[in-house]
């Protein structure tokens, strides 16, 4: 099993930046892909960005050029650098670790990101 702890969320004005962190522990060898998923109020949780063990990266179109996902293998930690934040980026950001389908992986507790206009 994998345990995930997110941090770094907060309240920021439009145009500002935040960096989210997700620290993994437990069965690290079972992880092939880690990612960040966002759930806005009343909306379905959706993928924002993920990174595979082989370093292949994927972003949802709406954050391309603004967000950067990265990984520190020595710390078993994945980051999401969020720049030029927009109100529509608001939501709870959940870290996920899985082999393939994130729905069958592990989830963190979530960290709230609120972008004010």
PDB file of N, CA, C and O in Angstrom, residues 2 5 14-15 18-20 25 44 47 57 59 62 65-66 78 81 83 91 100 105 109-111 117:
ATOM      1  N   UNK A   2       0.296   2.336  -0.501  1.00  0.00           N
ATOM      2  CA  UNK A   2       0.992   3.608  -0.609  1.00  0.00           C
ATOM      3  C   UNK A   2       0.212   4.652   0.178  1.00  0.00           C
ATOM      4  O   UNK A   2      -1.018   4.724   0.096  1.00  0.00           O
ATOM      5  N   UNK A   5       0.669  12.238   1.208  1.00  0.00           N
ATOM      6  CA  UNK A   5       0.358  13.426   1.988  1.00  0.00           C
ATOM      7  C   UNK A   5       0.635  14.654   1.143  1.00  0.00           C
ATOM      8  O   UNK A   5       1.775  14.885   0.734  1.00  0.00           O
ATOM      9  N   UNK A  14      -5.531  35.967  -8.391  1.00  0.00           N
ATOM     10  CA  UNK A  14      -5.306  35.633  -9.792  1.00  0.00           C
ATOM     11  C   UNK A  14      -3.967  36.191 -10.256  1.00  0.00           C
ATOM     12  O   UNK A  14      -3.608  37.327  -9.945  1.00  0.00           O
ATOM     13  N   UNK A  15      -3.235  35.365 -10.993  1.00  0.00           N
ATOM     14  CA  UNK A  15      -1.910  35.739 -11.454  1.00  0.00           C
ATOM     15  C   UNK A  15      -0.794  35.273 -10.543  1.00  0.00           C
ATOM     16  O   UNK A  15       0.378  35.325 -10.937  1.00  0.00           O
ATOM     17  N   UNK A  18       1.541  29.008  -6.669  1.00  0.00           N
ATOM     18  CA  UNK A  18       1.616  28.086  -5.552  1.00  0.00           C
ATOM     19  C   UNK A  18       2.406  26.864  -6.001  1.00  0.00           C
ATOM     20  O   UNK A  18       2.412  26.533  -7.184  1.00  0.00           O
ATOM     21  N   UNK A  19       3.041  26.195  -5.043  1.00  0.00           N
ATOM     22  CA  UNK A  19       3.667  24.911  -5.320  1.00  0.00           C
ATOM     23  C   UNK A  19       3.106  23.861  -4.380  1.00  0.00           C
ATOM     24  O   UNK A  19       3.222  23.974  -3.162  1.00  0.00           O
ATOM     25  N   UNK A  20       2.506  22.833  -4.963  1.00  0.00           N
ATOM     26  CA  UNK A  20       1.972  21.722  -4.203  1.00  0.00           C
ATOM     27  C   UNK A  20       3.008  20.614  -4.103  1.00  0.00           C
ATOM     28  O   UNK A  20       3.772  20.377  -5.039  1.00  0.00           O
ATOM     29  N   UNK A  25       4.869   7.305   0.676  1.00  0.00           N
ATOM     30  CA  UNK A  25       5.545   6.328   1.518  1.00  0.00           C
ATOM     31  C   UNK A  25       4.853   4.983   1.371  1.00  0.00           C
ATOM     32  O   UNK A  25       3.746   4.894   0.846  1.00  0.00           O
ATOM     33  N   UNK A  44     -16.932  16.863 -11.215  1.00  0.00           N
ATOM     34  CA  UNK A  44     -16.208  15.600 -11.164  1.00  0.00           C
ATOM     35  C   UNK A  44     -14.709  15.853 -11.045  1.00  0.00           C
ATOM     36  O   UNK A  44     -14.186  16.822 -11.595  1.00  0.00           O
ATOM     37  N   UNK A  47      -8.189  14.902 -14.064  1.00  0.00           N
ATOM     38  CA  UNK A  47      -6.730  14.938 -14.117  1.00  0.00           C
ATOM     39  C   UNK A  47      -6.237  16.329 -14.492  1.00  0.00           C
ATOM     40  O   UNK A  47      -6.751  16.948 -15.423  1.00  0.00           O
ATOM     41  N   UNK A  57       5.322  12.883 -19.265  1.00  0.00           N
ATOM     42  CA  UNK A  57       4.473  13.849 -18.574  1.00  0.00           C
ATOM     43  C   UNK A  57       3.251  14.174 -19.421  1.00  0.00           C
ATOM     44  O   UNK A  57       3.340  14.279 -20.646  1.00  0.00           O
ATOM     45  N   UNK A  59      -0.339  16.824 -19.365  1.00  0.00           N
ATOM     46  CA  UNK A  59      -1.085  17.927 -18.774  1.00  0.00           C
ATOM     47  C   UNK A  59      -2.443  18.063 -19.451  1.00  0.00           C
ATOM     48  O   UNK A  59      -2.566  17.843 -20.657  1.00  0.00           O
ATOM     49  N   UNK A  62      -5.831  22.996 -20.323  1.00  0.00           N
ATOM     50  CA  UNK A  62      -6.075  24.269 -19.663  1.00  0.00           C
ATOM     51  C   UNK A  62      -4.917  24.755 -18.793  1.00  0.00           C
ATOM     52  O   UNK A  62      -4.881  25.934 -18.429  1.00  0.00           O
ATOM     53  N   UNK A  65       1.652  25.294 -20.143  1.00  0.00           N
ATOM     54  CA  UNK A  65       2.358  26.564 -20.149  1.00  0.00           C
ATOM     55  C   UNK A  65       2.308  27.304 -18.839  1.00  0.00           C
ATOM     56  O   UNK A  65       3.032  28.292 -18.667  1.00  0.00           O
ATOM     57  N   UNK A  66       1.463  26.865 -17.909  1.00  0.00           N
ATOM     58  CA  UNK A  66       1.337  27.516 -16.611  1.00  0.00           C
ATOM     59  C   UNK A  66       1.765  26.611 -15.454  1.00  0.00           C
ATOM     60  O   UNK A  66       2.328  27.090 -14.474  1.00  0.00           O
ATOM     61  N   UNK A  78       6.399  14.266  -5.343  1.00  0.00           N
ATOM     62  CA  UNK A  78       5.993  14.886  -6.597  1.00  0.00           C
ATOM     63  C   UNK A  78       5.495  16.291  -6.302  1.00  0.00           C
ATOM     64  O   UNK A  78       4.837  16.528  -5.289  1.00  0.00           O
ATOM     65  N   UNK A  81       4.092  22.848  -9.646  1.00  0.00           N
ATOM     66  CA  UNK A  81       4.306  24.287  -9.637  1.00  0.00           C
ATOM     67  C   UNK A  81       3.212  24.928 -10.469  1.00  0.00           C
ATOM     68  O   UNK A  81       3.078  24.633 -11.655  1.00  0.00           O
ATOM     69  N   UNK A  83       1.695  28.437 -11.813  1.00  0.00           N
ATOM     70  CA  UNK A  83       1.929  29.850 -12.072  1.00  0.00           C
ATOM     71  C   UNK A  83       0.753  30.445 -12.826  1.00  0.00           C
ATOM     72  O   UNK A  83      -0.047  29.733 -13.418  1.00  0.00           O
ATOM     73  N   UNK A  91     -10.069  24.640  -6.527  1.00  0.00           N
ATOM     74  CA  UNK A  91     -10.596  23.326  -6.229  1.00  0.00           C
ATOM     75  C   UNK A  91      -9.721  22.611  -5.221  1.00  0.00           C
ATOM     76  O   UNK A  91      -8.718  23.149  -4.758  1.00  0.00           O
ATOM     77  N   UNK A 100      -1.411   1.949 -13.212  1.00  0.00           N
ATOM     78  CA  UNK A 100      -2.016   2.361 -14.470  1.00  0.00           C
ATOM     79  C   UNK A 100      -3.180   3.304 -14.246  1.00  0.00           C
ATOM     80  O   UNK A 100      -3.004   4.524 -14.164  1.00  0.00           O
ATOM     81  N   UNK A 105      -5.635   3.213  -7.792  1.00  0.00           N
ATOM     82  CA  UNK A 105      -4.456   3.556  -7.033  1.00  0.00           C
ATOM     83  C   UNK A 105      -4.786   4.147  -5.684  1.00  0.00           C
ATOM     84  O   UNK A 105      -5.872   3.960  -5.137  1.00  0.00           O
ATOM     85  N   UNK A 109      -5.185  13.073   0.900  1.00  0.00           N
ATOM     86  CA  UNK A 109      -6.354  13.670   1.541  1.00  0.00           C
ATOM     87  C   UNK A 109      -6.851  14.921   0.827  1.00  0.00           C
ATOM     88  O   UNK A 109      -7.970  15.370   1.084  1.00  0.00           O
ATOM     89  N   UNK A 110      -6.052  15.480  -0.047  1.00  0.00           N
ATOM     90  CA  UNK A 110      -6.401  16.670  -0.786  1.00  0.00           C
ATOM     91  C   UNK A 110      -5.911  17.940  -0.116  1.00  0.00           C
ATOM     92  O   UNK A 110      -5.781  18.006   1.106  1.00  0.00           O
ATOM     93  N   UNK A 111      -5.641  18.940  -0.927  1.00  0.00           N
ATOM     94  CA  UNK A 111      -5.258  20.251  -0.424  1.00  0.00           C
ATOM     95  C   UNK A 111      -6.026  21.311  -1.210  1.00  0.00           C
ATOM     96  O   UNK A 111      -6.115  21.254  -2.435  1.00  0.00           O
ATOM     97  N   UNK A 117     -10.427  36.480  -7.676  1.00  0.00           N
ATOM     98  CA  UNK A 117     -10.368  37.422  -8.781  1.00  0.00           C
ATOM     99  C   UNK A 117     -10.343  38.853  -8.297  1.00  0.00           C
ATOM    100  O   UNK A 117     -10.017  39.765  -9.035  1.00  0.00           O
TER     101      UNK A 117
END
